PDB file of C-alpha atoms in Angstrom:
ATOM      1  CA  MET A   1    -176.621  86.736  31.025  1.00 77.00           C
ATOM      2  CA  LEU A   2    -172.899  87.106  29.412  1.00 90.00           C
ATOM      3  CA  LEU A   3    -170.567  84.891  30.105  1.00 94.00           C
ATOM      4  CA  VAL A   4    -166.162  85.127  30.608  1.00 95.00           C
ATOM      5  CA  ARG A   5    -165.917  83.422  27.439  1.00 95.00           C
ATOM      6  CA  ASN A   6    -167.491  85.926  25.717  1.00 94.00           C
ATOM      7  CA  VAL A   7    -165.027  88.710  26.861  1.00 94.00           C
ATOM      8  CA  MET A   8    -161.982  86.685  27.083  1.00 95.00           C
ATOM      9  CA  THR A   9    -158.686  87.040  25.285  1.00 94.00           C
ATOM     10  CA  GLU A  10    -158.109  83.406  24.112  1.00 94.00           C
ATOM     11  CA  ASP A  11    -154.148  83.614  22.492  1.00 93.00           C
ATOM     12  CA  VAL A  12    -153.069  84.063  25.867  1.00 95.00           C
ATOM     13  CA  LYS A  13    -149.452  84.526  25.431  1.00 95.00           C
ATOM     14  CA  THR A  14    -147.715  82.368  27.862  1.00 97.00           C
ATOM     15  CA  LEU A  15    -143.900  81.766  30.176  1.00 97.00           C
ATOM     16  CA  THR A  16    -142.439  79.019  31.797  1.00 97.00           C
ATOM     17  CA  PRO A  17    -140.445  79.298  34.851  1.00 97.00           C
ATOM     18  CA  GLU A  18    -137.442  78.041  33.310  1.00 97.00           C
ATOM     19  CA  MET A  19    -138.091  81.692  30.600  1.00 97.00           C
ATOM     20  CA  ASP A  20    -135.741  85.184  32.548  1.00 97.00           C
ATOM     21  CA  ALA A  21    -137.262  88.173  33.436  1.00 97.00           C
ATOM     22  CA  TYR A  22    -135.300  89.967  30.242  1.00 95.00           C
ATOM     23  CA  ASP A  23    -137.915  86.880  28.032  1.00 96.00           C
ATOM     24  CA  ALA A  24    -140.749  88.295  30.175  1.00 97.00           C
ATOM     25  CA  ALA A  25    -139.961  91.137  29.667  1.00 97.00           C
ATOM     26  CA  GLY A  26    -140.406  90.730  25.770  1.00 96.00           C
ATOM     27  CA  LEU A  27    -143.343  89.088  25.336  1.00 96.00           C
ATOM     28  CA  MET A  28    -145.126  91.744  26.835  1.00 96.00           C
ATOM     29  CA  ARG A  29    -143.535  94.168  24.982  1.00 96.00           C
ATOM     30  CA  SER A  30    -143.977  92.526  21.632  1.00 96.00           C
ATOM     31  CA  HIS A  31    -147.031  91.973  21.774  1.00 95.00           C
ATOM     32  CA  ASP A  32    -148.390  94.544  24.082  1.00 93.00           C
ATOM     33  CA  VAL A  33    -150.000  93.456  27.382  1.00 93.00           C
ATOM     34  CA  GLY A  34    -148.787  93.487  31.283  1.00 92.00           C
ATOM     35  CA  SER A  35    -149.639  90.208  32.523  1.00 94.00           C
ATOM     36  CA  ALA A  36    -148.552  86.871  31.242  1.00 96.00           C
ATOM     37  CA  PRO A  37    -149.538  83.276  33.122  1.00 97.00           C
ATOM     38  CA  VAL A  38    -146.900  81.347  33.898  1.00 97.00           C
ATOM     39  CA  LEU A  39    -146.899  76.614  32.757  1.00 96.00           C
ATOM     40  CA  ASP A  40    -145.475  74.341  34.327  1.00 94.00           C
ATOM     41  CA  ALA A  41    -144.361  71.530  31.584  1.00 93.00           C
ATOM     42  CA  GLU A  42    -147.409  69.792  31.753  1.00 92.00           C
ATOM     43  CA  GLY A  43    -149.297  73.510  30.595  1.00 91.00           C
ATOM     44  CA  GLN A  44    -150.837  73.663  34.389  1.00 93.00           C
ATOM     45  CA  LEU A  45    -151.018  77.391  35.366  1.00 95.00           C
ATOM     46  CA  VAL A  46    -147.991  77.836  38.504  1.00 95.00           C
ATOM     47  CA  GLY A  47    -148.552  81.657  38.536  1.00 95.00           C
ATOM     48  CA  ILE A  48    -147.871  84.316  36.949  1.00 96.00           C
ATOM     49  CA  VAL A  49    -146.438  87.411  36.373  1.00 96.00           C
ATOM     50  CA  THR A  50    -146.647  90.634  36.148  1.00 94.00           C
ATOM     51  CA  ASP A  51    -144.932  94.237  34.384  1.00 94.00           C
ATOM     52  CA  ARG A  52    -144.834  95.759  37.903  1.00 93.00           C
ATOM     53  CA  ASP A  53    -143.178  92.116  39.216  1.00 94.00           C
ATOM     54  CA  LEU A  54    -140.349  92.937  36.997  1.00 96.00           C
ATOM     55  CA  VAL A  55    -139.892  96.069  37.710  1.00 96.00           C
ATOM     56  CA  ILE A  56    -140.444  95.344  41.824  1.00 94.00           C
ATOM     57  CA  ARG A  57    -138.976  92.390  42.355  1.00 95.00           C
ATOM     58  CA  VAL A  58    -136.006  92.584  39.362  1.00 96.00           C
ATOM     59  CA  LEU A  59    -134.704  96.409  38.359  1.00 94.00           C
ATOM     60  CA  GLY A  60    -135.959  97.338  41.769  1.00 93.00           C
ATOM     61  CA  ASP A  61    -133.347  94.627  43.757  1.00 94.00           C
ATOM     62  CA  ARG A  62    -131.173  95.729  40.901  1.00 95.00           C
ATOM     63  CA  ALA A  63    -131.499  92.265  39.894  1.00 95.00           C
ATOM     64  CA  ASP A  64    -129.466  90.818  36.359  1.00 96.00           C
ATOM     65  CA  PRO A  65    -133.381  90.659  34.451  1.00 95.00           C
ATOM     66  CA  LYS A  66    -130.504  87.721  32.248  1.00 96.00           C
ATOM     67  CA  ALA A  67    -130.327  85.986  35.442  1.00 97.00           C
ATOM     68  CA  VAL A  68    -133.700  86.176  37.338  1.00 97.00           C
ATOM     69  CA  ARG A  69    -135.582  83.334  36.177  1.00 97.00           C
ATOM     70  CA  VAL A  70    -139.958  84.213  36.039  1.00 97.00           C
ATOM     71  CA  GLY A  71    -140.155  81.377  38.420  1.00 95.00           C
ATOM     72  CA  GLU A  72    -138.600  83.349  41.291  1.00 95.00           C
ATOM     73  CA  VAL A  73    -140.685  86.890  40.562  1.00 95.00           C
ATOM     74  CA  ALA A  74    -144.070  84.949  39.298  1.00 95.00           C
ATOM     75  CA  THR A  75    -146.924  85.426  41.763  1.00 91.00           C
ATOM     76  CA  ARG A  76    -147.732  81.904  43.045  1.00 88.00           C
ATOM     77  CA  ARG A  77    -149.984  81.760  45.956  1.00 82.00           C
ATOM     78  CA  SER A  78    -153.428  83.489  46.212  1.00 84.00           C
ATOM     79  CA  ILE A  79    -153.844  82.652  42.028  1.00 91.00           C
ATOM     80  CA  PHE A  80    -157.516  83.849  41.622  1.00 94.00           C
ATOM     81  CA  THR A  81    -158.955  82.370  38.693  1.00 95.00           C
ATOM     82  CA  ILE A  82    -162.364  82.058  36.352  1.00 97.00           C
ATOM     83  CA  SER A  83    -164.544  80.107  34.803  1.00 97.00           C
ATOM     84  CA  PRO A  84    -165.292  80.944  31.239  1.00 97.00           C
ATOM     85  CA  ASP A  85    -168.962  80.081  32.059  1.00 97.00           C
ATOM     86  CA  ALA A  86    -169.440  82.519  34.947  1.00 96.00           C
ATOM     87  CA  GLN A  87    -170.958  85.762  34.880  1.00 95.00           C
ATOM     88  CA  VAL A  88    -169.052  89.237  33.351  1.00 93.00           C
ATOM     89  CA  SER A  89    -170.051  90.064  37.045  1.00 91.00           C
ATOM     90  CA  GLU A  90    -168.190  87.628  39.027  1.00 94.00           C
ATOM     91  CA  ALA A  91    -165.593  88.219  37.185  1.00 94.00           C
ATOM     92  CA  ARG A  92    -165.696  91.883  38.248  1.00 91.00           C
ATOM     93  CA  ALA A  93    -166.826  91.352  41.757  1.00 92.00           C
ATOM     94  CA  ILE A  94    -164.070  88.960  42.361  1.00 94.00           C
ATOM     95  CA  MET A  95    -161.471  91.934  40.513  1.00 92.00           C
ATOM     96  CA  ALA A  96    -162.762  94.533  42.884  1.00 90.00           C
ATOM     97  CA  ALA A  97    -162.761  91.729  46.374  1.00 91.00           C
ATOM     98  CA  GLU A  98    -159.042  90.773  45.344  1.00 92.00           C
ATOM     99  CA  ARG A  99    -157.357  94.626  44.274  1.00 90.00           C
ATOM    100  CA  ILE A 100    -157.009  92.359  40.830  1.00 90.00           C
ATOM    101  CA  ARG A 101    -156.821  93.719  37.080  1.00 90.00           C
ATOM    102  CA  ARG A 102    -157.000  90.267  35.395  1.00 93.00           C
ATOM    103  CA  LEU A 103    -157.988  86.760  35.740  1.00 95.00           C
ATOM    104  CA  PRO A 104    -156.855  83.610  33.723  1.00 96.00           C
ATOM    105  CA  VAL A 105    -159.445  81.752  32.563  1.00 97.00           C
ATOM    106  CA  VAL A 106    -159.117  77.887  34.086  1.00 96.00           C
ATOM    107  CA  LYS A 107    -161.898  75.144  32.629  1.00 95.00           C
ATOM    108  CA  GLY A 108    -160.775  71.997  34.427  1.00 90.00           C
ATOM    109  CA  LYS A 109    -156.915  72.184  35.507  1.00 87.00           C
ATOM    110  CA  ARG A 110    -156.256  74.128  31.872  1.00 93.00           C
ATOM    111  CA  LEU A 111    -155.618  78.026  30.603  1.00 96.00           C
ATOM    112  CA  VAL A 112    -158.316  78.799  28.280  1.00 96.00           C
ATOM    113  CA  GLY A 113    -157.690  82.485  28.201  1.00 96.00           C
ATOM    114  CA  ILE A 114    -157.654  85.693  30.852  1.00 96.00           C
ATOM    115  CA  VAL A 115    -160.020  88.422  30.928  1.00 96.00           C
ATOM    116  CA  SER A 116    -158.893  91.776  31.613  1.00 92.00           C
ATOM    117  CA  LEU A 117    -160.874  94.907  33.660  1.00 89.00           C
ATOM    118  CA  GLY A 118    -160.908  96.352  30.338  1.00 87.00           C
ATOM    119  CA  ASP A 119    -162.480  93.021  29.020  1.00 89.00           C
ATOM    120  CA  VAL A 120    -165.015  93.454  31.552  1.00 88.00           C
ATOM    121  CA  ALA A 121    -165.195  97.750  31.224  1.00 84.00           C
ATOM    122  CA  GLU A 122    -165.917  97.028  27.227  1.00 82.00           C
ATOM    123  CA  ALA A 123    -168.845  94.066  27.920  1.00 79.00           C
ATOM    124  CA  ASP A 124    -170.519  95.238  30.853  1.00 69.00           C
ATOM    125  CA  SER A 125    -173.940  97.555  30.601  1.00 59.00           C
ATOM    126  CA  SER A 126    -172.852  99.169  34.473  1.00 54.00           C
ATOM    127  CA  ALA A 127    -170.228 101.661  33.848  1.00 52.00           C
ATOM    128  CA  ARG A 128    -170.616 102.772  37.666  1.00 59.00           C
ATOM    129  CA  ALA A 129    -170.298  98.930  38.843  1.00 55.00           C
ATOM    130  CA  VAL A 130    -166.777  98.399  36.882  1.00 54.00           C
ATOM    131  CA  GLY A 131    -166.276 102.423  37.582  1.00 60.00           C
ATOM    132  CA  GLU A 132    -166.543 101.072  41.233  1.00 62.00           C
ATOM    133  CA  ALA A 133    -163.882  97.812  41.345  1.00 54.00           C
ATOM    134  CA  LEU A 134    -161.508 100.106  39.491  1.00 55.00           C
ATOM    135  CA  LYS A 135    -161.848 102.617  42.568  1.00 57.00           C
ATOM    136  CA  GLU A 136    -161.462  99.650  44.828  1.00 57.00           C
ATOM    137  CA  ILE A 137    -158.808  97.975  42.716  1.00 52.00           C
ATOM    138  CA  SER A 138    -157.098 100.816  42.447  1.00 52.00           C
ATOM    139  CA  ALA A 139    -157.355 101.539  46.350  1.00 53.00           C
ATOM    140  CA  SER A 140    -153.537 101.561  48.528  1.00 54.00           C
ATOM    141  CA  PRO A 141    -153.350 103.614  51.720  1.00 58.00           C
ATOM    142  CA  ALA A 142    -151.765 106.461  49.927  1.00 56.00           C
ATOM    143  CA  THR A 143    -155.126 107.833  48.005  1.00 54.00           C
ATOM    144  CA  LEU A 144    -156.873 106.829  51.165  1.00 54.00           C
ATOM    145  CA  GLU A 145    -155.886 108.819  53.222  1.00 59.00           C
ATOM    146  CA  ARG A 146    -155.381 111.897  50.828  1.00 54.00           C
ATOM    147  CA  ALA A 147    -158.813 111.277  50.311  1.00 55.00           C
ATOM    148  CA  LEU A 148    -159.417 111.670  54.177  1.00 59.00           C
ATOM    149  CA  ARG A 149    -157.519 115.070  53.845  1.00 57.00           C
ATOM    150  CA  PRO A 150    -159.884 118.431  52.575  1.00 56.00           C
ATOM    151  CA  ASP A 151    -159.468 119.419  48.699  1.00 55.00           C
ATOM    152  CA  PRO A 152    -156.895 121.940  48.491  1.00 56.00           C
ATOM    153  CA  GLY A 153    -158.797 123.920  46.013  1.00 57.00           C
ATOM    154  CA  THR A 154    -156.824 126.147  44.122  1.00 56.00           C
ATOM    155  CA  PRO A 155    -154.518 128.383  46.615  1.00 57.00           C
ATOM    156  CA  ASP A 156    -154.615 131.730  46.593  1.00 60.00           C
ATOM    157  CA  ARG A 157    -151.444 132.730  44.865  1.00 57.00           C
ATOM    158  CA  VAL A 158    -152.739 131.953  41.995  1.00 55.00           C
ATOM    159  CA  MET A 159    -156.164 133.440  42.184  1.00 57.00           C
ATOM    160  CA  LYS A 160    -154.919 136.684  42.859  1.00 60.00           C
ATOM    161  CA  HIS A 161    -152.067 136.007  39.962  1.00 57.00           C
ATOM    162  CA  ARG A 162    -155.633 135.054  37.824  1.00 56.00           C
ATOM    163  CA  SER A 163    -156.936 138.569  38.517  1.00 54.00           C
TER     164      SER A 163
END
């Protein structure tokens, strides 16, 4: 039984709500991460910011990244967390059910790490289960609609050209 504590990243780079979007992007770039937990002055987890949040909520709105505070763009509700003592399979199940790629690891009220789908994939002996989790996480209405259409195959014009 593999526990989250055995696969999580412990040295988590964090943000505060007062930092700006430039700070968040710079931290993510310099540490090569796609998200960062947001902690309040007491060190409590109050949100999480992803690279996608910055693109959609700052750049997509053509806002000035220096003027937008992390607290304005962070996901603050429905932050799913997991205990370091939970099984890796439980982390995988939460990620699949909630369609998320990263889970802050919390002990009591203190952030102690973060576990990503990649961490789970490397640790999990069930490649099929990880693949199913990724499929569920990545599913969108557009991809589901495409999956219901017939396979386009190789167009006739390409086949004629190959002959």
